[in-house]
Protein backbone atom coordinates (compact mmCIF):
# COMPACT_ATOMS: atom_id res chain seq x y z
CA UNK A 1 0.00 0.00 0.00
CA UNK A 2 1.25 3.46 -0.92
CA UNK A 3 0.17 6.50 1.11
CA UNK A 4 1.28 9.86 -0.23
CA UNK A 5 0.66 13.59 -0.21
CA UNK A 6 2.13 15.61 -3.07
CA UNK A 7 2.05 19.36 -3.76
CA UNK A 8 1.77 20.70 -7.32
CA UNK A 9 1.88 24.36 -8.32
CA UNK A 10 -0.92 25.76 -10.46
CA UNK A 11 0.02 27.77 -13.54
CA UNK A 12 -0.43 31.49 -13.05
CA UNK A 13 -3.81 32.72 -14.26
CA UNK A 14 -5.43 29.26 -14.21
CA UNK A 15 -7.47 29.54 -10.98
CA UNK A 16 -10.77 29.75 -12.84
CA UNK A 17 -9.88 26.67 -14.90
CA UNK A 18 -8.98 24.86 -11.65
CA UNK A 19 -12.45 25.83 -10.34
CA UNK A 20 -13.93 24.28 -13.49
CA UNK A 21 -11.72 21.16 -13.13
CA UNK A 22 -12.68 20.50 -9.52
CA UNK A 23 -16.36 21.12 -10.30
CA UNK A 24 -16.04 18.67 -13.22
CA UNK A 25 -14.66 15.99 -10.88
CA UNK A 26 -17.36 16.62 -8.26
CA UNK A 27 -20.15 16.70 -10.84
CA UNK A 28 -18.98 13.42 -12.39
CA UNK A 29 -18.11 11.59 -9.18
CA UNK A 30 -19.91 8.38 -10.20
CA UNK A 31 -17.56 7.96 -13.19
CA UNK A 32 -14.54 9.19 -11.23
CA UNK A 33 -15.09 6.45 -8.65
CA UNK A 34 -15.32 3.82 -11.39
CA UNK A 35 -11.86 4.76 -12.67
CA UNK A 36 -10.35 4.50 -9.19
CA UNK A 37 -11.07 0.76 -9.16
CA UNK A 38 -8.60 0.07 -11.99
CA UNK A 39 -5.98 2.24 -10.31
CA UNK A 40 -6.45 0.32 -7.05
CA UNK A 41 -6.96 3.77 -5.52
CA UNK A 42 -8.68 3.42 -2.17
CA UNK A 43 -8.66 7.11 -1.26
CA UNK A 44 -7.86 10.14 -3.39
CA UNK A 45 -8.42 13.65 -2.11
CA UNK A 46 -7.45 16.99 -3.64
CA UNK A 47 -6.67 19.97 -1.42
CA UNK A 48 -6.17 23.54 -2.58
CA UNK A 49 -4.04 26.30 -1.08
CA UNK A 50 -2.95 29.83 -1.91
CA UNK A 51 0.42 30.65 -0.37
CA UNK A 52 2.82 33.57 -0.96
CA UNK A 53 1.06 34.57 -4.17
CA UNK A 54 1.04 31.07 -5.64
CA UNK A 55 -1.72 28.49 -5.83
CA UNK A 56 -1.12 24.82 -5.10
CA UNK A 57 -3.08 21.61 -5.39
CA UNK A 58 -2.24 18.73 -3.06
CA UNK A 59 -3.07 15.12 -3.87
CA UNK A 60 -3.52 12.79 -0.91
CA UNK A 61 -3.89 9.15 -1.84
CA UNK A 62 -3.96 5.65 -0.47
CA UNK A 63 -3.30 3.20 -3.28
CA UNK A 64 -2.80 -0.52 -3.51
CA UNK A 65 0.03 -2.09 -5.48
CA UNK A 66 -0.38 -3.03 -9.12
CA UNK A 67 -2.94 -0.45 -10.13
CA UNK A 68 -3.20 1.10 -13.56
CA UNK A 69 -1.65 4.54 -14.08
CA UNK A 70 -4.19 7.23 -14.91
CA UNK A 71 -2.21 7.97 -18.09
CA UNK A 72 -2.96 4.44 -19.33
CA UNK A 73 -6.70 4.75 -18.86
CA UNK A 74 -9.05 4.83 -21.84
CA UNK A 75 -11.96 6.16 -19.77
CA UNK A 76 -13.32 9.53 -20.92
CA UNK A 77 -13.20 10.95 -17.39
CA UNK A 78 -9.47 10.27 -17.09
CA UNK A 79 -8.78 11.77 -20.51
CA UNK A 80 -10.59 14.98 -19.52
CA UNK A 81 -8.87 14.98 -16.12
CA UNK A 82 -5.47 14.81 -17.84
CA UNK A 83 -6.44 17.65 -20.20
CA UNK A 84 -7.12 19.84 -17.16
CA UNK A 85 -3.86 18.66 -15.61
CA UNK A 86 -1.85 19.68 -18.67
CA UNK A 87 -3.47 23.10 -18.74
CA UNK A 88 -3.35 23.86 -15.03
CA UNK A 89 -0.32 22.19 -13.42
CA UNK A 90 3.02 24.00 -13.70
CA UNK A 91 5.42 21.49 -15.28
CA UNK A 92 8.42 23.72 -14.42
CA UNK A 93 7.73 23.26 -10.69
CA UNK A 94 9.12 20.08 -9.19
CA UNK A 95 6.29 18.40 -7.25
CA UNK A 96 6.91 18.13 -3.52
CA UNK A 97 6.24 14.75 -1.88
CA UNK A 98 5.64 15.27 1.81
CA UNK A 99 7.15 12.67 4.12
CA UNK A 100 4.80 10.03 5.45
CA UNK A 101 5.54 9.70 9.15
CA UNK A 102 2.58 7.79 10.57
CA UNK A 103 -0.15 5.81 8.79
CA UNK A 104 -3.22 5.12 10.89
CA UNK A 105 -5.52 2.68 9.16
CA UNK A 106 -7.43 0.16 11.27
CA UNK A 107 -6.66 -3.48 10.52
CA UNK A 108 -10.23 -4.23 9.36
CA UNK A 109 -9.88 -1.47 6.73
CA UNK A 110 -6.41 -2.71 5.71
CA UNK A 111 -7.90 -6.17 5.15
CA UNK A 112 -10.39 -4.74 2.66
CA UNK A 113 -7.49 -3.06 0.81
CA UNK A 114 -5.57 -6.26 0.24
CA UNK A 115 -5.52 -7.60 -3.35
mmCIF file of C-alpha atoms in Angstrom:
data_model
loop_
_atom_site.group_PDB
_atom_site.id
_atom_site.type_symbol
_atom_site.label_atom_id
_atom_site.label_comp_id
_atom_site.label_asym_id
_atom_site.label_seq_id
_atom_site.Cartn_x
_atom_site.Cartn_y
_atom_site.Cartn_z
ATOM 1 C CA UNK A 1 0.000 0.000 0.000
ATOM 2 C CA UNK A 2 1.250 3.462 -0.918
ATOM 3 C CA UNK A 3 0.167 6.504 1.114
ATOM 4 C CA UNK A 4 1.276 9.857 -0.229
ATOM 5 C CA UNK A 5 0.665 13.587 -0.208
ATOM 6 C CA UNK A 6 2.129 15.613 -3.070
ATOM 7 C CA UNK A 7 2.047 19.355 -3.761
ATOM 8 C CA UNK A 8 1.770 20.699 -7.317
ATOM 9 C CA UNK A 9 1.878 24.363 -8.322
ATOM 10 C CA UNK A 10 -0.924 25.756 -10.457
ATOM 11 C CA UNK A 11 0.024 27.766 -13.542
ATOM 12 C CA UNK A 12 -0.433 31.490 -13.049
ATOM 13 C CA UNK A 13 -3.807 32.720 -14.261
ATOM 14 C CA UNK A 14 -5.430 29.265 -14.208
ATOM 15 C CA UNK A 15 -7.472 29.541 -10.984
ATOM 16 C CA UNK A 16 -10.768 29.747 -12.841
ATOM 17 C CA UNK A 17 -9.879 26.673 -14.896
ATOM 18 C CA UNK A 18 -8.983 24.864 -11.648
ATOM 19 C CA UNK A 19 -12.448 25.833 -10.343
ATOM 20 C CA UNK A 20 -13.926 24.282 -13.489
ATOM 21 C CA UNK A 21 -11.720 21.164 -13.128
ATOM 22 C CA UNK A 22 -12.679 20.503 -9.525
ATOM 23 C CA UNK A 23 -16.356 21.117 -10.304
ATOM 24 C CA UNK A 24 -16.043 18.671 -13.216
ATOM 25 C CA UNK A 25 -14.664 15.989 -10.882
ATOM 26 C CA UNK A 26 -17.356 16.619 -8.255
ATOM 27 C CA UNK A 27 -20.151 16.702 -10.844
ATOM 28 C CA UNK A 28 -18.977 13.417 -12.394
ATOM 29 C CA UNK A 29 -18.107 11.588 -9.181
ATOM 30 C CA UNK A 30 -19.911 8.382 -10.201
ATOM 31 C CA UNK A 31 -17.559 7.960 -13.190
ATOM 32 C CA UNK A 32 -14.545 9.190 -11.229
ATOM 33 C CA UNK A 33 -15.092 6.446 -8.654
ATOM 34 C CA UNK A 34 -15.321 3.815 -11.394
ATOM 35 C CA UNK A 35 -11.865 4.765 -12.669
ATOM 36 C CA UNK A 36 -10.349 4.504 -9.189
ATOM 37 C CA UNK A 37 -11.068 0.759 -9.158
ATOM 38 C CA UNK A 38 -8.604 0.069 -11.989
ATOM 39 C CA UNK A 39 -5.979 2.239 -10.313
ATOM 40 C CA UNK A 40 -6.455 0.323 -7.047
ATOM 41 C CA UNK A 41 -6.961 3.767 -5.523
ATOM 42 C CA UNK A 42 -8.684 3.422 -2.170
ATOM 43 C CA UNK A 43 -8.661 7.111 -1.259
ATOM 44 C CA UNK A 44 -7.862 10.139 -3.391
ATOM 45 C CA UNK A 45 -8.422 13.646 -2.112
ATOM 46 C CA UNK A 46 -7.454 16.990 -3.642
ATOM 47 C CA UNK A 47 -6.667 19.966 -1.415
ATOM 48 C CA UNK A 48 -6.174 23.540 -2.583
ATOM 49 C CA UNK A 49 -4.038 26.297 -1.083
ATOM 50 C CA UNK A 50 -2.945 29.829 -1.910
ATOM 51 C CA UNK A 51 0.421 30.651 -0.375
ATOM 52 C CA UNK A 52 2.815 33.567 -0.959
ATOM 53 C CA UNK A 53 1.059 34.574 -4.171
ATOM 54 C CA UNK A 54 1.040 31.067 -5.640
ATOM 55 C CA UNK A 55 -1.725 28.495 -5.832
ATOM 56 C CA UNK A 56 -1.122 24.824 -5.103
ATOM 57 C CA UNK A 57 -3.077 21.609 -5.388
ATOM 58 C CA UNK A 58 -2.236 18.729 -3.064
ATOM 59 C CA UNK A 59 -3.068 15.122 -3.873
ATOM 60 C CA UNK A 60 -3.522 12.788 -0.915
ATOM 61 C CA UNK A 61 -3.893 9.146 -1.842
ATOM 62 C CA UNK A 62 -3.958 5.646 -0.467
ATOM 63 C CA UNK A 63 -3.298 3.203 -3.282
ATOM 64 C CA UNK A 64 -2.798 -0.522 -3.509
ATOM 65 C CA UNK A 65 0.030 -2.090 -5.478
ATOM 66 C CA UNK A 66 -0.376 -3.031 -9.120
ATOM 67 C CA UNK A 67 -2.937 -0.447 -10.132
ATOM 68 C CA UNK A 68 -3.198 1.100 -13.564
ATOM 69 C CA UNK A 69 -1.651 4.542 -14.081
ATOM 70 C CA UNK A 70 -4.191 7.231 -14.912
ATOM 71 C CA UNK A 71 -2.214 7.971 -18.087
ATOM 72 C CA UNK A 72 -2.956 4.436 -19.334
ATOM 73 C CA UNK A 73 -6.696 4.747 -18.861
ATOM 74 C CA UNK A 74 -9.045 4.827 -21.843
ATOM 75 C CA UNK A 75 -11.956 6.158 -19.772
ATOM 76 C CA UNK A 76 -13.318 9.531 -20.921
ATOM 77 C CA UNK A 77 -13.204 10.953 -17.386
ATOM 78 C CA UNK A 78 -9.471 10.274 -17.086
ATOM 79 C CA UNK A 79 -8.783 11.765 -20.508
ATOM 80 C CA UNK A 80 -10.588 14.976 -19.522
ATOM 81 C CA UNK A 81 -8.866 14.984 -16.124
ATOM 82 C CA UNK A 82 -5.465 14.810 -17.844
ATOM 83 C CA UNK A 83 -6.438 17.652 -20.205
ATOM 84 C CA UNK A 84 -7.123 19.840 -17.161
ATOM 85 C CA UNK A 85 -3.863 18.660 -15.607
ATOM 86 C CA UNK A 86 -1.849 19.675 -18.670
ATOM 87 C CA UNK A 87 -3.470 23.102 -18.738
ATOM 88 C CA UNK A 88 -3.353 23.859 -15.027
ATOM 89 C CA UNK A 89 -0.321 22.194 -13.423
ATOM 90 C CA UNK A 90 3.020 23.997 -13.700
ATOM 91 C CA UNK A 91 5.418 21.493 -15.283
ATOM 92 C CA UNK A 92 8.417 23.716 -14.424
ATOM 93 C CA UNK A 93 7.734 23.263 -10.694
ATOM 94 C CA UNK A 94 9.124 20.084 -9.193
ATOM 95 C CA UNK A 95 6.292 18.397 -7.253
ATOM 96 C CA UNK A 96 6.909 18.125 -3.519
ATOM 97 C CA UNK A 97 6.244 14.754 -1.876
ATOM 98 C CA UNK A 98 5.636 15.266 1.807
ATOM 99 C CA UNK A 99 7.154 12.665 4.118
ATOM 100 C CA UNK A 100 4.798 10.025 5.451
ATOM 101 C CA UNK A 101 5.544 9.695 9.147
ATOM 102 C CA UNK A 102 2.576 7.787 10.567
ATOM 103 C CA UNK A 103 -0.152 5.808 8.789
ATOM 104 C CA UNK A 104 -3.217 5.124 10.895
ATOM 105 C CA UNK A 105 -5.521 2.676 9.161
ATOM 106 C CA UNK A 106 -7.430 0.162 11.270
ATOM 107 C CA UNK A 107 -6.663 -3.480 10.520
ATOM 108 C CA UNK A 108 -10.227 -4.232 9.355
ATOM 109 C CA UNK A 109 -9.881 -1.467 6.729
ATOM 110 C CA UNK A 110 -6.410 -2.712 5.714
ATOM 111 C CA UNK A 111 -7.905 -6.171 5.150
ATOM 112 C CA UNK A 112 -10.390 -4.745 2.656
ATOM 113 C CA UNK A 113 -7.492 -3.061 0.813
ATOM 114 C CA UNK A 114 -5.571 -6.257 0.241
ATOM 115 C CA UNK A 115 -5.517 -7.596 -3.350
#
